C-alpha atoms as a PDB file:
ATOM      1  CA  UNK A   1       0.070  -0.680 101.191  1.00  0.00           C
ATOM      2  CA  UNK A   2       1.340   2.411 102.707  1.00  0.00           C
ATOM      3  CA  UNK A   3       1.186   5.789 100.578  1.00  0.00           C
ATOM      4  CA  UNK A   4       3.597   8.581 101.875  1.00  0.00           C
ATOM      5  CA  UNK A   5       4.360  11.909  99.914  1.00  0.00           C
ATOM      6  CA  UNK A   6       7.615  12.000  99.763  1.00  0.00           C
ATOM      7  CA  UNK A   7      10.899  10.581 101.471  1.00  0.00           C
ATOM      8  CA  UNK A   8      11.175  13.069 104.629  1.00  0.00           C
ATOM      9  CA  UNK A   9       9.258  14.891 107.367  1.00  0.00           C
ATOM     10  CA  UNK A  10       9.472  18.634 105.846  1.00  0.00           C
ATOM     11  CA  UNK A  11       6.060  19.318 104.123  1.00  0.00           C
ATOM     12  CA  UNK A  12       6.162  20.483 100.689  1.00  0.00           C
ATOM     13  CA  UNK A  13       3.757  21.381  98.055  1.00  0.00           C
ATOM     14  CA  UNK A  14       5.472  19.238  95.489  1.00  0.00           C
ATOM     15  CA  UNK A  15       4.777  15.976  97.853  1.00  0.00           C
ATOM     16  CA  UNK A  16       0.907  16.357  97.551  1.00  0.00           C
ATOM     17  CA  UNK A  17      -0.951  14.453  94.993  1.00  0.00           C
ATOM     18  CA  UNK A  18      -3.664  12.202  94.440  1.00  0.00           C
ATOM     19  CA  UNK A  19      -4.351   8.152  93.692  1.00  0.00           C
ATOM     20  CA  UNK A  20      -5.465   9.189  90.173  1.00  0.00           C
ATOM     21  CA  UNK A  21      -2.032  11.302  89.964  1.00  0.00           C
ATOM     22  CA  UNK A  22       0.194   8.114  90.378  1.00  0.00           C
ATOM     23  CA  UNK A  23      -1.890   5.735  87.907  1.00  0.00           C
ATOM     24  CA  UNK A  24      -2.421   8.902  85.620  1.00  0.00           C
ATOM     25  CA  UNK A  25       1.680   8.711  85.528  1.00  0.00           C
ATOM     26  CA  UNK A  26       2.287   5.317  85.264  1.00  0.00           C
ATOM     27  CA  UNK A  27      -0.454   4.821  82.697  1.00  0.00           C
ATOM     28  CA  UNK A  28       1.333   7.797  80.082  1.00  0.00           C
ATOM     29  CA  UNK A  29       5.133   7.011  81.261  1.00  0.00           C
ATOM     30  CA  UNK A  30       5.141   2.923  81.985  1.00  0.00           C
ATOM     31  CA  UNK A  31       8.875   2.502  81.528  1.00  0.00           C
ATOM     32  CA  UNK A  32      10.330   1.836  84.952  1.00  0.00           C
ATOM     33  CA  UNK A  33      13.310   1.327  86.529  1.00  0.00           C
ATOM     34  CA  UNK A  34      13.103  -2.221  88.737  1.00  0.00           C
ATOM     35  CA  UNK A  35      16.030  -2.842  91.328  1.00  0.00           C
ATOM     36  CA  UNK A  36      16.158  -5.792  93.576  1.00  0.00           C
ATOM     37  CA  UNK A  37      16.763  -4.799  97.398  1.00  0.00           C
ATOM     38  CA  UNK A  38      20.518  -5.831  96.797  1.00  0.00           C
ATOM     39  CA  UNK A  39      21.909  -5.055  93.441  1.00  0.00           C
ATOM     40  CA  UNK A  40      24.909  -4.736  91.683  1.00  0.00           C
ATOM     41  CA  UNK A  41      25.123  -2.517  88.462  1.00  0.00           C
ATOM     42  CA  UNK A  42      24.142  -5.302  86.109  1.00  0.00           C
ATOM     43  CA  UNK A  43      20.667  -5.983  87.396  1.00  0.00           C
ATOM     44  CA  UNK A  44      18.203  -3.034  86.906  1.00  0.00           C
ATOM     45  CA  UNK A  45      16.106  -3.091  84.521  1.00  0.00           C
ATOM     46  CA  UNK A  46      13.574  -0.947  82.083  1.00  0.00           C
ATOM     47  CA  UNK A  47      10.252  -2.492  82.224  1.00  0.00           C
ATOM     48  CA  UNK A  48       6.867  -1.306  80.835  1.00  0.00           C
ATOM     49  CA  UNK A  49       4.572  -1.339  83.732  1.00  0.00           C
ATOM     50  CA  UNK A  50       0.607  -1.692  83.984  1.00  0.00           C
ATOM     51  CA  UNK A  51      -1.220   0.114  87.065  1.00  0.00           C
ATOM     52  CA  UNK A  52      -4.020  -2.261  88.637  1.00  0.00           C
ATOM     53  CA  UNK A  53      -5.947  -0.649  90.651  1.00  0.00           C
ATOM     54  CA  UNK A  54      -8.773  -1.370  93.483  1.00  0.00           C
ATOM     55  CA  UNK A  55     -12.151  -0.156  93.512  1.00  0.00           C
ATOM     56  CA  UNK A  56     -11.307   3.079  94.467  1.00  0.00           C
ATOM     57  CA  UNK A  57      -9.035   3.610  91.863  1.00  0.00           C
ATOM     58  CA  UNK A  58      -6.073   3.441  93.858  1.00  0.00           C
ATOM     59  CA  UNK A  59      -2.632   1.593  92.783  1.00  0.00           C
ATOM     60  CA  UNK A  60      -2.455  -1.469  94.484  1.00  0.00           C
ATOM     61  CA  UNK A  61      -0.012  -3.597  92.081  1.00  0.00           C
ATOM     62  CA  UNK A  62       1.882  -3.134  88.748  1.00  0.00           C
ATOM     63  CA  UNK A  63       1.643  -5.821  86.571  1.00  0.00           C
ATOM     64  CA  UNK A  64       4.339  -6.334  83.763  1.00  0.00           C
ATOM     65  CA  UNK A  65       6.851  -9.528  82.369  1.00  0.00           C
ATOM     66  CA  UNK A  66      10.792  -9.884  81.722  1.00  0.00           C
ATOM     67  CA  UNK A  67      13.068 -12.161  80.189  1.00  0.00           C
ATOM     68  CA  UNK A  68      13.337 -15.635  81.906  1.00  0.00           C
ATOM     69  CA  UNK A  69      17.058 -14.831  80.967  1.00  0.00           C
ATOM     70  CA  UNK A  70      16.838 -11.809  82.824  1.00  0.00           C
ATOM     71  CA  UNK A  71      19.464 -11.538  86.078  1.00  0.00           C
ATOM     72  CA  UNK A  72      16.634  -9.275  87.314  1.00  0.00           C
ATOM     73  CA  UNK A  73      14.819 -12.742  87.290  1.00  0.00           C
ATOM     74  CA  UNK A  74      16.916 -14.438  89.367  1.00  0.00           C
ATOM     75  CA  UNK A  75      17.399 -11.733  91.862  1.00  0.00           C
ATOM     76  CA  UNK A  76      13.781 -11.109  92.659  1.00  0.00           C
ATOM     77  CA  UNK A  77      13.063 -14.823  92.944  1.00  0.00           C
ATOM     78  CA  UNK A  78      15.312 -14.540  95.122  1.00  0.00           C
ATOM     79  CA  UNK A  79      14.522 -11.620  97.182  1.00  0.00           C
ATOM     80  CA  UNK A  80      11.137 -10.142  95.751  1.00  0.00           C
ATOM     81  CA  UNK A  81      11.198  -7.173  97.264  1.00  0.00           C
ATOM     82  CA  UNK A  82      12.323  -3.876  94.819  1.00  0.00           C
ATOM     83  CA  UNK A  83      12.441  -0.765  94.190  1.00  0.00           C
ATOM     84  CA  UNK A  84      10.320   0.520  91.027  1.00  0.00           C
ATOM     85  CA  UNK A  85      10.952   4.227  89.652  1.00  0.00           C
ATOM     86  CA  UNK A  86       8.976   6.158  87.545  1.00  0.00           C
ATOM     87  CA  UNK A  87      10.156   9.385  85.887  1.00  0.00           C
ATOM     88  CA  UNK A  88       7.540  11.360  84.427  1.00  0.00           C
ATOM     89  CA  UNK A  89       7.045  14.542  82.319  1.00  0.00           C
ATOM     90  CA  UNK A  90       9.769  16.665  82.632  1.00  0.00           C
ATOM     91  CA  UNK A  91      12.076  19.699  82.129  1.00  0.00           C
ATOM     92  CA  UNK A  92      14.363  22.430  82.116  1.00  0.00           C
ATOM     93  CA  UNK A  93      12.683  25.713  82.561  1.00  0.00           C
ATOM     94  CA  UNK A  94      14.850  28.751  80.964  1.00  0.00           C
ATOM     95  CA  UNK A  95      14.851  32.333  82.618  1.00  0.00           C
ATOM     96  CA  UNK A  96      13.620  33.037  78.855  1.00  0.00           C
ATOM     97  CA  UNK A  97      10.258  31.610  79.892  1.00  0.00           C
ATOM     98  CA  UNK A  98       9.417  34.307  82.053  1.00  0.00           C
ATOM     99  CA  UNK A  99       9.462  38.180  82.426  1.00  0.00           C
ATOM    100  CA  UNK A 100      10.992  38.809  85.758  1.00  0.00           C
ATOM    101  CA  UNK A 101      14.473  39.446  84.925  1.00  0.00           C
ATOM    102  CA  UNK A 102      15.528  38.214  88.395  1.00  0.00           C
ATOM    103  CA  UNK A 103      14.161  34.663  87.982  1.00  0.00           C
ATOM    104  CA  UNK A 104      16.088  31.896  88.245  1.00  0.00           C
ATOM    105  CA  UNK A 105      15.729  28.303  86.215  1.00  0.00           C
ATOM    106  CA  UNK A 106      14.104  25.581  87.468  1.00  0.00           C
ATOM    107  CA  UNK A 107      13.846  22.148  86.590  1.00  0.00           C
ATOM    108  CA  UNK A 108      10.200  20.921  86.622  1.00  0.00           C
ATOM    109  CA  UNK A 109       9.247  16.883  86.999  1.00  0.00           C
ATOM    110  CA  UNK A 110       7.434  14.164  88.408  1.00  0.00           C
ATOM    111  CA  UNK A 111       8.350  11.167  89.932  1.00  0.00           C
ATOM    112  CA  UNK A 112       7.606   7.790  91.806  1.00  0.00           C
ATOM    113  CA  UNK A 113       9.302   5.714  94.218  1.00  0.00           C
ATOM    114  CA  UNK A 114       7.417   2.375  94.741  1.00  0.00           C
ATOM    115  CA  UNK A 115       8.285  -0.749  97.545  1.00  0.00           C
ATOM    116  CA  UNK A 116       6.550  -4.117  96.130  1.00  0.00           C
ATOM    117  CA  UNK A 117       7.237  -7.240  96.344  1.00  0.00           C
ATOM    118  CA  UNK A 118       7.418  -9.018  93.167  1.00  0.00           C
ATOM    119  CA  UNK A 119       5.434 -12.510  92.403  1.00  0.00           C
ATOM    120  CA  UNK A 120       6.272 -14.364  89.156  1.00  0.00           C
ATOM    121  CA  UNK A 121       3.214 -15.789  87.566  1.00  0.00           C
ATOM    122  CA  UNK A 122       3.907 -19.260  85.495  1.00  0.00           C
ATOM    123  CA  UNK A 123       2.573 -19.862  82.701  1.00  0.00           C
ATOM    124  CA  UNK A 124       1.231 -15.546  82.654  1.00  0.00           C
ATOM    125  CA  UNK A 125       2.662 -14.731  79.570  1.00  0.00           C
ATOM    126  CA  UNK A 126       0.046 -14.876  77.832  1.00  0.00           C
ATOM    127  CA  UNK A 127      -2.022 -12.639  79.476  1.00  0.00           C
ATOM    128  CA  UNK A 128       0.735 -10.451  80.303  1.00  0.00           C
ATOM    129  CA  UNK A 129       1.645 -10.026  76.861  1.00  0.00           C
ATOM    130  CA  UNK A 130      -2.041  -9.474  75.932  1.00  0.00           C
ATOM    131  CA  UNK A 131      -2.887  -6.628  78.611  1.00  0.00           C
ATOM    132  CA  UNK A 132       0.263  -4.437  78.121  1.00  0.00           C
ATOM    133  CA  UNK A 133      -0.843  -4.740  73.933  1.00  0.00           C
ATOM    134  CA  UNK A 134      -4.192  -3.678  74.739  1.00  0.00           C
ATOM    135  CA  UNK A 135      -3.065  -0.537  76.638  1.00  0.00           C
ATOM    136  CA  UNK A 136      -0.222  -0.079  74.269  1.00  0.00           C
ATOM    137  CA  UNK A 137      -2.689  -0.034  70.959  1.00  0.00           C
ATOM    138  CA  UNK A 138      -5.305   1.942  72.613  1.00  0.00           C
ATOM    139  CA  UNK A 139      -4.001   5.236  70.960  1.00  0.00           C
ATOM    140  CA  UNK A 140      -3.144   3.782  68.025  1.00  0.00           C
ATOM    141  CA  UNK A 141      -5.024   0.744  67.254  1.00  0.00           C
ATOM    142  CA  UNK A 142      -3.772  -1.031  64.000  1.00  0.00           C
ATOM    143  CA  UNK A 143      -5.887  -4.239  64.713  1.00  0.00           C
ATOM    144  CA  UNK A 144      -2.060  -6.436  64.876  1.00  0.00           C
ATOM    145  CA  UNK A 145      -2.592  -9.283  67.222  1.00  0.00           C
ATOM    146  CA  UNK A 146      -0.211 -12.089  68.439  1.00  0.00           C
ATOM    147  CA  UNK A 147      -1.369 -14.084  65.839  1.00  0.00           C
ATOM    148  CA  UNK A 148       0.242 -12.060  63.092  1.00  0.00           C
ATOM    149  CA  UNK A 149       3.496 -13.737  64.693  1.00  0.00           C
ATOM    150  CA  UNK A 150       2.513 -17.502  63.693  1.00  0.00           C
ATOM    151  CA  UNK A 151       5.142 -19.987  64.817  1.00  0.00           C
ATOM    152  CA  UNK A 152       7.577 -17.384  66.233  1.00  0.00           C
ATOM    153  CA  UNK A 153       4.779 -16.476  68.913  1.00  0.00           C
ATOM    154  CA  UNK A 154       4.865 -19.582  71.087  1.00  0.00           C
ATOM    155  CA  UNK A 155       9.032 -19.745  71.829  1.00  0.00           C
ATOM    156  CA  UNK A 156       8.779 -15.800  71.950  1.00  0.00           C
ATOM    157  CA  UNK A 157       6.216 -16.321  74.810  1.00  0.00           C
ATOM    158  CA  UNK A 158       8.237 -19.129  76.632  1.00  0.00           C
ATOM    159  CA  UNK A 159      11.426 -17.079  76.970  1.00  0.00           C
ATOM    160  CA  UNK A 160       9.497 -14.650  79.256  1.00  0.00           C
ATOM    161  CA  UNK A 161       7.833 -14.523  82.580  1.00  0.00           C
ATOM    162  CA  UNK A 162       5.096 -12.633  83.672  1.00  0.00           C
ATOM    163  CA  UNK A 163       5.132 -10.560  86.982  1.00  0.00           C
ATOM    164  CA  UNK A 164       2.625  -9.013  89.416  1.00  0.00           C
ATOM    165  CA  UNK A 165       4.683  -6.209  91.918  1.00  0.00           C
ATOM    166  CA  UNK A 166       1.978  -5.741  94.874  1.00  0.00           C
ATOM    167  CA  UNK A 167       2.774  -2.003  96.061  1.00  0.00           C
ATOM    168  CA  UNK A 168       4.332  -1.629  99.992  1.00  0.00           C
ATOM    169  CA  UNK A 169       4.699   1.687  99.682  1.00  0.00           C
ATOM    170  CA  UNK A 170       4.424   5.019  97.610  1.00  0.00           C
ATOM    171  CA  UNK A 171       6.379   7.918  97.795  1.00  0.00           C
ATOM    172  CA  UNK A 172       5.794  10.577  94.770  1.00  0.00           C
ATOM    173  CA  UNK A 173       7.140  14.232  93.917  1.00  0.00           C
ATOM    174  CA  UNK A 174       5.325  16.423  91.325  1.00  0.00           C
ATOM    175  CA  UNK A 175       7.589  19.873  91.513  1.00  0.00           C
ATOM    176  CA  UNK A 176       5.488  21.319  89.032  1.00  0.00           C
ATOM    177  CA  UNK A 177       5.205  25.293  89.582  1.00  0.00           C
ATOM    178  CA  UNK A 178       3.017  25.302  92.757  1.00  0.00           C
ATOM    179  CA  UNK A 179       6.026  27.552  94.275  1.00  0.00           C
ATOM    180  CA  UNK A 180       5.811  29.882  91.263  1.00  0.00           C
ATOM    181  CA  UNK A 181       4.266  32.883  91.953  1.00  0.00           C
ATOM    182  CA  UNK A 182       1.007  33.205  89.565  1.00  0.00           C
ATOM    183  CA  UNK A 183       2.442  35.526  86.983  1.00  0.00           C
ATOM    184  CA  UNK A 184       5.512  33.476  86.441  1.00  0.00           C
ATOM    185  CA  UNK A 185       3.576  30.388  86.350  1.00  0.00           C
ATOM    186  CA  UNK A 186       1.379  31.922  83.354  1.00  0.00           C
ATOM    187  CA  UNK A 187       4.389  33.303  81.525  1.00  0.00           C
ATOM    188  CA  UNK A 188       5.718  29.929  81.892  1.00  0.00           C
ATOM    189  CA  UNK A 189       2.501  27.762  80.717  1.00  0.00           C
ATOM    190  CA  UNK A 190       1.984  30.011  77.387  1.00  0.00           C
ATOM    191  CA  UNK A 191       5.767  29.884  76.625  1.00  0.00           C
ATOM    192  CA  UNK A 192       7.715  26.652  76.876  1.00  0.00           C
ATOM    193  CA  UNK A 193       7.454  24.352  74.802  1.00  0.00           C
ATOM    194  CA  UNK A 194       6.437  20.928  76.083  1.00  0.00           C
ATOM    195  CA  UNK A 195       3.164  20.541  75.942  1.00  0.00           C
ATOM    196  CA  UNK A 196       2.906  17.337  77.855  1.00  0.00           C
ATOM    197  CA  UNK A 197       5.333  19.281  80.947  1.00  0.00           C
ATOM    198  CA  UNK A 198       3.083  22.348  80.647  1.00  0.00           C
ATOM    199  CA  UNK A 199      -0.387  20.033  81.051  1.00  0.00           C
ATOM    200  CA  UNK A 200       0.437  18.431  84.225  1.00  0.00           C
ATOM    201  CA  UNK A 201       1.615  21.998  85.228  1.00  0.00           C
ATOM    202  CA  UNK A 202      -1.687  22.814  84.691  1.00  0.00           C
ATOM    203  CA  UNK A 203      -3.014  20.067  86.239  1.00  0.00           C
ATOM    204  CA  UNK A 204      -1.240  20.428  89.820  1.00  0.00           C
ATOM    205  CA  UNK A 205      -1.856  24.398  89.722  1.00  0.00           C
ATOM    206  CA  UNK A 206      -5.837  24.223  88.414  1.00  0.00           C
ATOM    207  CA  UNK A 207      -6.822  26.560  91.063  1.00  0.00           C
ATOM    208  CA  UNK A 208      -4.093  29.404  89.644  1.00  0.00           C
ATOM    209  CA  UNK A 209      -4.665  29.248  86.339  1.00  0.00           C
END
């Protein structure tokens, strides 16, 4: 697997970030965009998305399941190779925010770009659908299982597949305020109003603030 920062040669301090900053991102936002290699406008798809990881805590493969009935199913057994996109916290930054009058807005984000090749697993679903509950309930466990389902469970289960995307290739950008200069980038952490943007500001700019 080959990890780049960012699509392009010009270095940037949005196009520096860590192993733990692409699972961290996956793991809070893991709806993704999946497009085979050739696709027409009908075969996207929004998937939630599990990070596995190797030893060293680095993103190796994203684990997830679709509808058999799926034409992303088709397409990727196929061709498995995709692109997967992940869109992270983000958001519009207002001249408001700040107090230098001759500011300009911003939009602040982070994304991923991810090359894998995608493996169907037979007979996963199971475990598929087990894992991404487990990481789903873990911030707000209500103790449901699959069993609460009874009879439906079983032709629920069939009429998916689950999926293992080994990752090729990583390209990420976390424009975040590391351009700001540090007084802007304080007016702009106590003032807007998304906490989640504002902690991965925080985050990327720990030595500033």
């Amino acid at each position: 697997m080959t990890e780049t920062r960012a699509a392009g040669d010009a270095p940037s301090p949005f196009d520096r970030f860590a192993a733990s900053d692409v699972v961290d991102l996956i793991g809070e936002y893991p709806m993704a965009w999946i497009t085979p290699r050739i696709a027409d406008a009908g075969l996207p798809s929004l998937l939630p998305l599990l990070a596995e990881t190797d030893g060293e805590g680095r993103l190796v493969a994203l684990v997830g399941h679709m509808a058999r009935r799926n034409p992303l199913h088709a397409a990727l057994a196929a061709d498995p190779r995709a692109l997967i996109l992940f869109t992270g916290p983000h958001g519009y930054v207002s001249p408001a925010r700040v107090s230098d009058p001759d500011w300009g807005p911003t939009w602040n984000y982070a994304q991923l770009r991810i090359e894998a090749d995608v493996r169907f697993v037979e007979n996963g679903g199971d475990a598929a659908l087990a894992q991404l509950l487990a990481a789903m309930e873990r911030s707000e466990p209500t103790g449901w299982t699959t069993e609460s389902l009874g009879a439906r469970y079983r032709p629920m289960e069939r009429a998916i597949i689950a999926f293992r995307a080994e990752a090729m290739r990583i390209e990420g950008r976390f424009k975040l305020g590391q351009d700001e200069r540090p007084e802007m980038l304080r007016d702009i952490l106590d003032r807007h109003p998304d906490a989640a943007l504002t902690r991965w500001m925080r985050r990327f700019n720990a030595d500033r603030v």
